[in-house]
Amino acid sequence: MTPLPRIPVSTYRLQFHREFTFEDARRLVPYLAALGITECYSSPILTARPGSTHGYDICDHNRLNPELGSEADFDAFTSELEAHGLGQILDFVPNHMGIDPQTNRWWRDVLENGPSSPYARYFDVDWDPVKPELKGKVLLPILGDQYGIVLERGELHLALADGALVLRYFEHDLPISPRESPRVLRHRPEALENELGADSHDLREYWSIVTALSNLPSFNETDAARIAERQREKEVARERLVRLLEASDPIRRHLDDAIRHFNGRPGERESFDPLHELLEAQPYRLAFWRTAFHEINFRRFFDINDLAGIRVEDPEVFEAVHRLMFQLIRDRKVTGLRLDHLDGLFDPAAYLEALQRAIGPTWVVAEKILSEGEELPTAWAVHGTSGYDFLNDLNGVFVDPASAGKMRAIYERFTARGAPFPIVTYVCKKLISQTSLASELNVLAAALNRISERSRRLRDFTLDTLRDALREVVACFPVYRTYVNAAGASEADRRTIDQAIEGARRRNPAMEPTVFAFVRAALTRELPSGDGPGSGVDAADRFAMKFQQYTGPVQAKGLEDTAFYRHNPLVSLNEVGGEPQRFGRPPAAFHQANLRRLARWPLAMLGTSTHDTKRGEDARARINVLAENPEEWRQRIIRWSRINTTNRAPVGSGWAPDRNDEYLFYQALLGAWPAGATEADPELVQRLRDYMAKAIREAKLHTSWINPNQAYEAGVAAFVEKTLSGATTRKFLEAFLPFQDRIARAGVVNSLSQVVLKVAAPGVPDFYRGTELWDLSLVDPDNRRPVDWGLRRRFVDELEPWFERERPPAQALEGMLREWHDGRLKVFVTACALRARRRLPSLFLAGEYVPLEADGDRREHVVAFARRADHEVAIVIAPRFPTRLAGEAQPFPLGPAAWADARLTLPPELAGRTYRNVFTREAVRATAAGHDTGIALVDAFASLPVALLLAERDA
């Protein structure tokens, strides 16, 4: 790719919302600079649904979110960034929009004008779906009950707003097609004439407006001239009506009376007939929210009904969606992009090419989740992923693979659940395609059926057969999606499709095998050319590409949001992009991943916590420790469970929580327990209650978001409260706290190790808001709680003299180790490492990567590598498996004695030099004498349990 005008060295993610504005961010800039950060990485800042806490429900791509501040506030923020030498990475959402009709003017126009809207092409709507009643309409599944019931309860009512009729349903405000408004305006015309007189100017104007509205082109018109006519004339009529209503009280009273009549009277069913007939004539069809499972006819973001997919593959849409973002890049107010949910796009490769042509050389990473063995397409015009692959490569290093069998056996004995994770995932993905994403599957099956009907050799496949085959193939898909496009299927795509087809065949021996051959041919764009009029090649190509937009949401909802909450042997492995069946990774695998990244994607983002991770990085680091002592873990959970037996509640034929959910709870509690706490405060109790409520709904076994089981949910909530603040709490905490303290201390070693490995690895390290202190958060919304910025500023100010200029006194280091609970230690390690990286960007961004090993029986306890660029050298040494290394001793602080006479072996070109520890300023000599060549680990870890060493001339 073209050389970049600005290369990020490190990024820091900020989450904007109305409680954290541009002005709040501006005040943080000096702190970020002091921390050693080079780029502010901003969550979406464009106009979102009012009150949005995340910004991914963008309603206007071309306006800054007013809840975050004014343009002047934004300019002040970017000026502050520039003044401190920081760039801004923007999280951009090209796949979907929030469709709040009050905020999203494009969507509102579509609801008002249907296919005749100039924005109809902007959204991925099927205007000719299988259900004939939806032809030319958008299904709006927003009702809380069946349509007829809602209508006859009087919950739908008309109103007049700025000269146009609208329909209101609680917080929803929907337009009424202007061509259909005369149904209301013509109500009781004789009464109006009697009041005003036949010669009244106001009456003539009124009927002229009614005639103009009646003569508007239909909302099914797609001719450009007729669309323009409808847009122009409806506005002229509306403005005329506004003026008339201001001038004529009788006409306003007449319209009020007409609206009252149409709104009906609860208890009189027939009184709602006029409103029903009016609503049936709209370009949308109101429906019960559950209808979306089977009939929705617009592409959604996953299964979220108020996020609609947009068609950025259309050049007009592409330009309209990116206009402001392009301007921000031209003005250098945005210096890089993180692209959200790229897998949702029709053709990601083509989109990235168009984006690169528009913005030129700019750092761009894509949110792309890579499954085991999957590689990012090398042709993509990006600098890498947003870092989930790195997260799992790194996290696996701290999970002992030797404990896999024992940990699974403990889990299976405690929960009586033994299904392998691939089976759990298969079942969960089928569930999703049968429920929340069934409508999209129906659309795909209908499209495939139309293709089969065009060939006499394929037409005998029934719609049901095709739907079943597609569901099986999707459930067996090993990755989020393939990338078949106009150029055809790559070899990687073919392997993926063949693997899914083979899996589906194997699991369904009773199904007609030729149907899978047909599906494979359709997905790889290898269908025969047809044997009759209209071979349907274009339809087949479109089917293959639309199918790819479906497998990703099924994978995300089935794997991340269902299977990850059902299969809990070690939940630190249940992470976005993770493979829980792969229990830990040796350092060699971590090194190989880093070498591949350096060779192919040297500027990819490296993440350990994000707004979407299932738990905070330090909670994950703690839970990993359980695999170091499976036998003690087994004894502890049995004891805890016995203590808490009376806290479980009978629900139906089972108990709340069941053993699987109880097993999950204990791991979550170990991860989230505040450092140094001796009891659970009300905030922690509520956090665990909320987490368990989300977890059991996501698992979809006893309850779900769609069909809540209040008895089971209440039983789980009561279990959390009774365990942490009930009659058995004292006894439980006596059994829990000593073990928790040892796990937390060992977790500190893991946490510091992952900080230094992330900062020094090939790529661009990212730090999620606030994670420079201990991040013990759970899944969102827990990880979006307010951050105590004042505390972090104070720590950095206090530690400032020791970051670079002065050697930290021994008592200062000892104090941070002794008082590790407060998090200063992590801030110190993070800032020292980031500042070193900022000072030597070429070393860490492009330097050679050299895997290193320790000798003797300490080899498995060290992850180490060197970075080298010309005369610059950095050596990173990080411990792993601290409880096994320390034996019965407390695993933190992990003192020099734990390393005995172990050495880090160095290649000759790195030996015989003096290095200086970035954290302690201590000099460490790398000897070059026979079997003693290298660095004594007792020297590297003399004062801290992690080391980042720079060759003396660079220190």
PDB file of C-alpha atoms in Angstrom, residues 267-490:
ATOM      1  CA  GLY A 267     -64.683  -1.043  22.717  1.00  0.00           C
ATOM      2  CA  GLU A 268     -66.196  -0.294  19.285  1.00  0.00           C
ATOM      3  CA  ARG A 269     -64.284  -2.499  16.855  1.00  0.00           C
ATOM      4  CA  GLU A 270     -65.876  -1.114  13.717  1.00  0.00           C
ATOM      5  CA  SER A 271     -64.843   2.419  14.655  1.00  0.00           C
ATOM      6  CA  PHE A 272     -61.270   1.465  13.788  1.00  0.00           C
ATOM      7  CA  ASP A 273     -62.087   0.367  10.234  1.00  0.00           C
ATOM      8  CA  PRO A 274     -61.203   3.761   8.659  1.00  0.00           C
ATOM      9  CA  LEU A 275     -57.818   3.854  10.385  1.00  0.00           C
ATOM     10  CA  HIS A 276     -57.130   0.252   9.424  1.00  0.00           C
ATOM     11  CA  GLU A 277     -57.916   0.965   5.768  1.00  0.00           C
ATOM     12  CA  LEU A 278     -55.648   4.016   5.860  1.00  0.00           C
ATOM     13  CA  LEU A 279     -52.784   2.034   7.373  1.00  0.00           C
ATOM     14  CA  GLU A 280     -53.203  -0.764   4.838  1.00  0.00           C
ATOM     15  CA  ALA A 281     -52.559   1.809   2.101  1.00  0.00           C
ATOM     16  CA  GLN A 282     -49.182   2.885   3.550  1.00  0.00           C
ATOM     17  CA  PRO A 283     -45.750   1.936   2.151  1.00  0.00           C
ATOM     18  CA  TYR A 284     -45.170   0.070   5.407  1.00  0.00           C
ATOM     19  CA  ARG A 285     -46.988  -2.712   7.214  1.00  0.00           C
ATOM     20  CA  LEU A 286     -47.175  -2.519  10.991  1.00  0.00           C
ATOM     21  CA  ALA A 287     -46.649  -5.824  12.763  1.00  0.00           C
ATOM     22  CA  PHE A 288     -46.073  -7.489  16.109  1.00  0.00           C
ATOM     23  CA  TRP A 289     -42.330  -7.453  16.884  1.00  0.00           C
ATOM     24  CA  ARG A 290     -42.202 -11.261  16.817  1.00  0.00           C
ATOM     25  CA  THR A 291     -43.205 -11.190  13.151  1.00  0.00           C
ATOM     26  CA  ALA A 292     -39.651 -10.125  12.336  1.00  0.00           C
ATOM     27  CA  PHE A 293     -38.447 -13.657  12.995  1.00  0.00           C
ATOM     28  CA  HIS A 294     -40.060 -14.919   9.807  1.00  0.00           C
ATOM     29  CA  GLU A 295     -41.185 -12.083   7.550  1.00  0.00           C
ATOM     30  CA  ILE A 296     -38.991  -9.000   7.846  1.00  0.00           C
ATOM     31  CA  ASN A 297     -37.978  -7.800   4.395  1.00  0.00           C
ATOM     32  CA  PHE A 298     -35.045  -5.512   5.078  1.00  0.00           C
ATOM     33  CA  ARG A 299     -31.543  -6.599   6.047  1.00  0.00           C
ATOM     34  CA  ARG A 300     -30.836  -5.879   9.667  1.00  0.00           C
ATOM     35  CA  PHE A 301     -27.686  -5.674  11.746  1.00  0.00           C
ATOM     36  CA  PHE A 302     -27.850  -9.163  13.215  1.00  0.00           C
ATOM     37  CA  ASP A 303     -31.405  -9.506  14.599  1.00  0.00           C
ATOM     38  CA  ILE A 304     -31.859  -5.901  15.727  1.00  0.00           C
ATOM     39  CA  ASN A 305     -35.050  -4.555  14.189  1.00  0.00           C
ATOM     40  CA  ASP A 306     -34.130  -0.879  14.496  1.00  0.00           C
ATOM     41  CA  LEU A 307     -30.764  -1.196  12.701  1.00  0.00           C
ATOM     42  CA  ALA A 308     -31.168  -1.514   8.916  1.00  0.00           C
ATOM     43  CA  GLY A 309     -28.480  -2.516   6.441  1.00  0.00           C
ATOM     44  CA  ILE A 310     -27.476   0.060   3.825  1.00  0.00           C
ATOM     45  CA  ARG A 311     -26.241  -0.580   0.298  1.00  0.00           C
ATOM     46  CA  VAL A 312     -22.830   1.074   0.192  1.00  0.00           C
ATOM     47  CA  GLU A 313     -22.059  -1.000  -2.893  1.00  0.00           C
ATOM     48  CA  ASP A 314     -24.216   1.552  -4.746  1.00  0.00           C
ATOM     49  CA  PRO A 315     -21.948   4.501  -5.731  1.00  0.00           C
ATOM     50  CA  GLU A 316     -24.604   7.075  -4.868  1.00  0.00           C
ATOM     51  CA  VAL A 317     -25.098   5.575  -1.420  1.00  0.00           C
ATOM     52  CA  PHE A 318     -21.341   5.276  -0.899  1.00  0.00           C
ATOM     53  CA  GLU A 319     -20.878   8.966  -1.600  1.00  0.00           C
ATOM     54  CA  ALA A 320     -23.819  10.040   0.553  1.00  0.00           C
ATOM     55  CA  VAL A 321     -22.725   7.946   3.535  1.00  0.00           C
ATOM     56  CA  HIS A 322     -19.072   9.061   3.501  1.00  0.00           C
ATOM     57  CA  ARG A 323     -19.336  12.760   2.645  1.00  0.00           C
ATOM     58  CA  LEU A 324     -18.565  14.169   6.094  1.00  0.00           C
ATOM     59  CA  MET A 325     -16.001  11.514   6.903  1.00  0.00           C
ATOM     60  CA  PHE A 326     -14.093  12.321   3.700  1.00  0.00           C
ATOM     61  CA  GLN A 327     -14.065  15.988   4.673  1.00  0.00           C
ATOM     62  CA  LEU A 328     -12.730  15.222   8.149  1.00  0.00           C
ATOM     63  CA  ILE A 329      -9.894  13.222   6.602  1.00  0.00           C
ATOM     64  CA  ARG A 330      -9.089  15.990   4.121  1.00  0.00           C
ATOM     65  CA  ASP A 331      -8.979  18.461   7.011  1.00  0.00           C
ATOM     66  CA  ARG A 332      -6.686  16.077   8.960  1.00  0.00           C
ATOM     67  CA  LYS A 333      -9.151  16.054  11.860  1.00  0.00           C
ATOM     68  CA  VAL A 334      -9.344  12.301  11.327  1.00  0.00           C
ATOM     69  CA  THR A 335      -6.076  10.519  10.586  1.00  0.00           C
ATOM     70  CA  GLY A 336      -7.208   6.890  10.466  1.00  0.00           C
ATOM     71  CA  LEU A 337     -10.254   4.638  10.409  1.00  0.00           C
ATOM     72  CA  ARG A 338     -11.529   1.545  12.131  1.00  0.00           C
ATOM     73  CA  LEU A 339     -14.306   0.080   9.970  1.00  0.00           C
ATOM     74  CA  ASP A 340     -17.115  -1.563  11.898  1.00  0.00           C
ATOM     75  CA  HIS A 341     -18.690  -4.884  10.827  1.00  0.00           C
ATOM     76  CA  LEU A 342     -17.072  -5.118   7.429  1.00  0.00           C
ATOM     77  CA  ASP A 343     -18.445  -8.649   7.063  1.00  0.00           C
ATOM     78  CA  GLY A 344     -21.933  -7.204   6.744  1.00  0.00           C
ATOM     79  CA  LEU A 345     -21.154  -5.583   3.393  1.00  0.00           C
ATOM     80  CA  PHE A 346     -22.192  -7.050   0.050  1.00  0.00           C
ATOM     81  CA  ASP A 347     -18.629  -6.981  -1.287  1.00  0.00           C
ATOM     82  CA  PRO A 348     -16.039  -5.915   1.327  1.00  0.00           C
ATOM     83  CA  ALA A 349     -13.111  -6.010  -1.103  1.00  0.00           C
ATOM     84  CA  ALA A 350     -14.830  -3.695  -3.594  1.00  0.00           C
ATOM     85  CA  TYR A 351     -15.844  -1.357  -0.769  1.00  0.00           C
ATOM     86  CA  LEU A 352     -12.273  -1.127   0.499  1.00  0.00           C
ATOM     87  CA  GLU A 353     -10.962  -0.401  -2.985  1.00  0.00           C
ATOM     88  CA  ALA A 354     -13.503   2.408  -3.390  1.00  0.00           C
ATOM     89  CA  LEU A 355     -12.620   3.758   0.041  1.00  0.00           C
ATOM     90  CA  GLN A 356      -8.901   3.789  -0.711  1.00  0.00           C
ATOM     91  CA  ARG A 357      -9.488   5.642  -3.963  1.00  0.00           C
ATOM     92  CA  ALA A 358     -11.482   8.252  -2.065  1.00  0.00           C
ATOM     93  CA  ILE A 359      -9.227   8.840   0.952  1.00  0.00           C
ATOM     94  CA  GLY A 360      -5.766   8.018  -0.388  1.00  0.00           C
ATOM     95  CA  PRO A 361      -3.065   6.775   1.965  1.00  0.00           C
ATOM     96  CA  THR A 362      -4.729   6.547   5.372  1.00  0.00           C
ATOM     97  CA  TRP A 363      -4.316   3.988   8.150  1.00  0.00           C
ATOM     98  CA  VAL A 364      -7.363   1.710   8.054  1.00  0.00           C
ATOM     99  CA  VAL A 365      -8.168  -1.407  10.051  1.00  0.00           C
ATOM    100  CA  ALA A 366     -11.249  -3.578   9.794  1.00  0.00           C
ATOM    101  CA  GLU A 367     -13.316  -5.185  12.508  1.00  0.00           C
ATOM    102  CA  LYS A 368     -12.901  -8.707  11.171  1.00  0.00           C
ATOM    103  CA  ILE A 369     -13.123 -11.781  13.379  1.00  0.00           C
ATOM    104  CA  LEU A 370     -10.831 -14.511  12.115  1.00  0.00           C
ATOM    105  CA  SER A 371     -11.679 -18.098  12.978  1.00  0.00           C
ATOM    106  CA  GLU A 372      -9.068 -20.747  13.657  1.00  0.00           C
ATOM    107  CA  GLY A 373      -6.828 -21.179  10.624  1.00  0.00           C
ATOM    108  CA  GLU A 374      -8.428 -18.276   8.732  1.00  0.00           C
ATOM    109  CA  GLU A 375      -6.332 -15.496   7.212  1.00  0.00           C
ATOM    110  CA  LEU A 376      -7.358 -11.950   6.400  1.00  0.00           C
ATOM    111  CA  PRO A 377      -7.763 -11.682   2.598  1.00  0.00           C
ATOM    112  CA  THR A 378      -4.448 -10.331   1.362  1.00  0.00           C
ATOM    113  CA  ALA A 379      -6.101  -8.307  -1.391  1.00  0.00           C
ATOM    114  CA  TRP A 380      -8.007  -6.139   1.082  1.00  0.00           C
ATOM    115  CA  ALA A 381      -6.947  -2.501   1.141  1.00  0.00           C
ATOM    116  CA  VAL A 382      -6.520  -2.370   4.930  1.00  0.00           C
ATOM    117  CA  HIS A 383      -3.620  -2.500   7.348  1.00  0.00           C
ATOM    118  CA  GLY A 384      -5.076  -5.398   9.327  1.00  0.00           C
ATOM    119  CA  THR A 385      -7.826  -6.284  11.760  1.00  0.00           C
ATOM    120  CA  SER A 386      -8.956  -4.461  14.899  1.00  0.00           C
ATOM    121  CA  GLY A 387      -7.200  -7.050  17.049  1.00  0.00           C
ATOM    122  CA  TYR A 388      -9.422  -9.923  18.167  1.00  0.00           C
ATOM    123  CA  ASP A 389      -7.028 -12.412  16.571  1.00  0.00           C
ATOM    124  CA  PHE A 390      -4.155 -10.988  18.622  1.00  0.00           C
ATOM    125  CA  LEU A 391      -6.290 -11.031  21.775  1.00  0.00           C
ATOM    126  CA  ASN A 392      -6.839 -14.771  21.471  1.00  0.00           C
ATOM    127  CA  ASP A 393      -3.261 -15.521  20.416  1.00  0.00           C
ATOM    128  CA  LEU A 394      -2.042 -13.685  23.501  1.00  0.00           C
ATOM    129  CA  ASN A 395      -4.666 -14.941  25.922  1.00  0.00           C
ATOM    130  CA  GLY A 396      -3.986 -18.555  25.014  1.00  0.00           C
ATOM    131  CA  VAL A 397      -0.388 -18.212  26.183  1.00  0.00           C
ATOM    132  CA  PHE A 398      -1.621 -17.914  29.787  1.00  0.00           C
ATOM    133  CA  VAL A 399      -3.829 -21.017  29.684  1.00  0.00           C
ATOM    134  CA  ASP A 400      -2.032 -24.275  30.451  1.00  0.00           C
ATOM    135  CA  PRO A 401      -2.834 -26.772  27.650  1.00  0.00           C
ATOM    136  CA  ALA A 402      -1.797 -29.658  29.885  1.00  0.00           C
ATOM    137  CA  SER A 403      -4.880 -29.031  32.038  1.00  0.00           C
ATOM    138  CA  ALA A 404      -7.402 -29.302  29.213  1.00  0.00           C
ATOM    139  CA  GLY A 405      -8.573 -32.822  30.023  1.00  0.00           C
ATOM    140  CA  LYS A 406      -8.800 -32.208  33.760  1.00  0.00           C
ATOM    141  CA  MET A 407     -10.667 -28.905  33.404  1.00  0.00           C
ATOM    142  CA  ARG A 408     -13.183 -30.423  31.016  1.00  0.00           C
ATOM    143  CA  ALA A 409     -13.691 -33.433  33.274  1.00  0.00           C
ATOM    144  CA  ILE A 410     -14.304 -31.186  36.301  1.00  0.00           C
ATOM    145  CA  TYR A 411     -16.828 -29.170  34.313  1.00  0.00           C
ATOM    146  CA  GLU A 412     -18.627 -32.235  33.015  1.00  0.00           C
ATOM    147  CA  ARG A 413     -18.858 -33.824  36.471  1.00  0.00           C
ATOM    148  CA  PHE A 414     -20.147 -30.642  38.085  1.00  0.00           C
ATOM    149  CA  THR A 415     -22.669 -29.740  35.374  1.00  0.00           C
ATOM    150  CA  ALA A 416     -23.483 -33.150  33.818  1.00  0.00           C
ATOM    151  CA  ARG A 417     -22.832 -31.537  30.425  1.00  0.00           C
ATOM    152  CA  GLY A 418     -20.421 -33.265  28.117  1.00  0.00           C
ATOM    153  CA  ALA A 419     -21.173 -32.116  24.571  1.00  0.00           C
ATOM    154  CA  PRO A 420     -18.029 -31.026  22.707  1.00  0.00           C
ATOM    155  CA  PHE A 421     -17.946 -27.348  21.861  1.00  0.00           C
ATOM    156  CA  PRO A 422     -18.350 -27.851  18.066  1.00  0.00           C
ATOM    157  CA  ILE A 423     -21.596 -29.723  18.738  1.00  0.00           C
ATOM    158  CA  VAL A 424     -22.796 -26.961  21.055  1.00  0.00           C
ATOM    159  CA  THR A 425     -22.019 -24.372  18.374  1.00  0.00           C
ATOM    160  CA  TYR A 426     -23.788 -26.360  15.648  1.00  0.00           C
ATOM    161  CA  VAL A 427     -26.939 -26.660  17.781  1.00  0.00           C
ATOM    162  CA  CYS A 428     -26.862 -22.965  18.695  1.00  0.00           C
ATOM    163  CA  LYS A 429     -26.409 -21.800  15.102  1.00  0.00           C
ATOM    164  CA  LYS A 430     -29.347 -23.928  13.981  1.00  0.00           C
ATOM    165  CA  LEU A 431     -31.419 -22.432  16.783  1.00  0.00           C
ATOM    166  CA  ILE A 432     -30.609 -18.910  15.613  1.00  0.00           C
ATOM    167  CA  SER A 433     -31.463 -19.691  11.979  1.00  0.00           C
ATOM    168  CA  GLN A 434     -34.780 -21.188  13.131  1.00  0.00           C
ATOM    169  CA  THR A 435     -35.726 -18.265  15.369  1.00  0.00           C
ATOM    170  CA  SER A 436     -34.326 -14.748  15.396  1.00  0.00           C
ATOM    171  CA  LEU A 437     -32.770 -14.955  11.911  1.00  0.00           C
ATOM    172  CA  ALA A 438     -35.331 -17.211  10.262  1.00  0.00           C
ATOM    173  CA  SER A 439     -36.725 -14.431   8.066  1.00  0.00           C
ATOM    174  CA  GLU A 440     -33.384 -13.854   6.328  1.00  0.00           C
ATOM    175  CA  LEU A 441     -33.072 -17.605   5.730  1.00  0.00           C
ATOM    176  CA  ASN A 442     -36.559 -17.629   4.197  1.00  0.00           C
ATOM    177  CA  VAL A 443     -35.489 -14.883   1.790  1.00  0.00           C
ATOM    178  CA  LEU A 444     -32.382 -16.846   0.781  1.00  0.00           C
ATOM    179  CA  ALA A 445     -34.359 -20.055   0.334  1.00  0.00           C
ATOM    180  CA  ALA A 446     -36.911 -18.283  -1.851  1.00  0.00           C
ATOM    181  CA  ALA A 447     -34.117 -16.795  -3.977  1.00  0.00           C
ATOM    182  CA  LEU A 448     -32.515 -20.209  -4.385  1.00  0.00           C
ATOM    183  CA  ASN A 449     -35.890 -21.715  -5.232  1.00  0.00           C
ATOM    184  CA  ARG A 450     -36.397 -19.155  -7.999  1.00  0.00           C
ATOM    185  CA  ILE A 451     -32.995 -20.108  -9.405  1.00  0.00           C
ATOM    186  CA  SER A 452     -33.863 -23.816  -9.325  1.00  0.00           C
ATOM    187  CA  GLU A 453     -37.200 -23.197 -11.057  1.00  0.00           C
ATOM    188  CA  ARG A 454     -35.379 -21.782 -14.083  1.00  0.00           C
ATOM    189  CA  SER A 455     -33.737 -25.105 -14.870  1.00  0.00           C
ATOM    190  CA  ARG A 456     -35.562 -28.351 -15.635  1.00  0.00           C
ATOM    191  CA  ARG A 457     -32.643 -30.202 -14.038  1.00  0.00           C
ATOM    192  CA  LEU A 458     -33.064 -28.384 -10.727  1.00  0.00           C
ATOM    193  CA  ARG A 459     -36.733 -27.496 -10.423  1.00  0.00           C
ATOM    194  CA  ASP A 460     -37.741 -30.570  -8.385  1.00  0.00           C
ATOM    195  CA  PHE A 461     -36.004 -29.248  -5.292  1.00  0.00           C
ATOM    196  CA  THR A 462     -38.818 -27.994  -3.075  1.00  0.00           C
ATOM    197  CA  LEU A 463     -38.679 -24.764  -1.137  1.00  0.00           C
ATOM    198  CA  ASP A 464     -38.651 -26.660   2.174  1.00  0.00           C
ATOM    199  CA  THR A 465     -35.798 -28.893   1.006  1.00  0.00           C
ATOM    200  CA  LEU A 466     -33.726 -25.909  -0.032  1.00  0.00           C
ATOM    201  CA  ARG A 467     -34.420 -24.091   3.231  1.00  0.00           C
ATOM    202  CA  ASP A 468     -33.395 -27.144   5.270  1.00  0.00           C
ATOM    203  CA  ALA A 469     -30.222 -27.615   3.243  1.00  0.00           C
ATOM    204  CA  LEU A 470     -29.239 -23.974   3.605  1.00  0.00           C
ATOM    205  CA  ARG A 471     -29.854 -24.089   7.350  1.00  0.00           C
ATOM    206  CA  GLU A 472     -27.582 -27.119   7.701  1.00  0.00           C
ATOM    207  CA  VAL A 473     -24.818 -25.592   5.599  1.00  0.00           C
ATOM    208  CA  VAL A 474     -24.946 -22.361   7.588  1.00  0.00           C
ATOM    209  CA  ALA A 475     -24.841 -24.271  10.886  1.00  0.00           C
ATOM    210  CA  CYS A 476     -21.710 -26.093   9.679  1.00  0.00           C
ATOM    211  CA  PHE A 477     -19.955 -22.972   8.377  1.00  0.00           C
ATOM    212  CA  PRO A 478     -16.489 -22.869  10.006  1.00  0.00           C
ATOM    213  CA  VAL A 479     -15.932 -19.103   9.595  1.00  0.00           C
ATOM    214  CA  TYR A 480     -18.019 -15.958   9.688  1.00  0.00           C
ATOM    215  CA  ARG A 481     -18.266 -15.664   5.919  1.00  0.00           C
ATOM    216  CA  THR A 482     -16.665 -16.179   2.534  1.00  0.00           C
ATOM    217  CA  TYR A 483     -15.872 -13.433   0.014  1.00  0.00           C
ATOM    218  CA  VAL A 484     -17.108 -14.726  -3.319  1.00  0.00           C
ATOM    219  CA  ASN A 485     -17.612 -11.777  -5.669  1.00  0.00           C
ATOM    220  CA  ALA A 486     -17.679 -10.932  -9.363  1.00  0.00           C
ATOM    221  CA  ALA A 487     -14.202 -12.418  -9.720  1.00  0.00           C
ATOM    222  CA  GLY A 488     -15.468 -15.758  -8.432  1.00  0.00           C
ATOM    223  CA  ALA A 489     -14.541 -17.886  -5.440  1.00  0.00           C
ATOM    224  CA  SER A 490     -10.980 -18.020  -4.128  1.00  0.00           C
TER     225      SER A 490
END
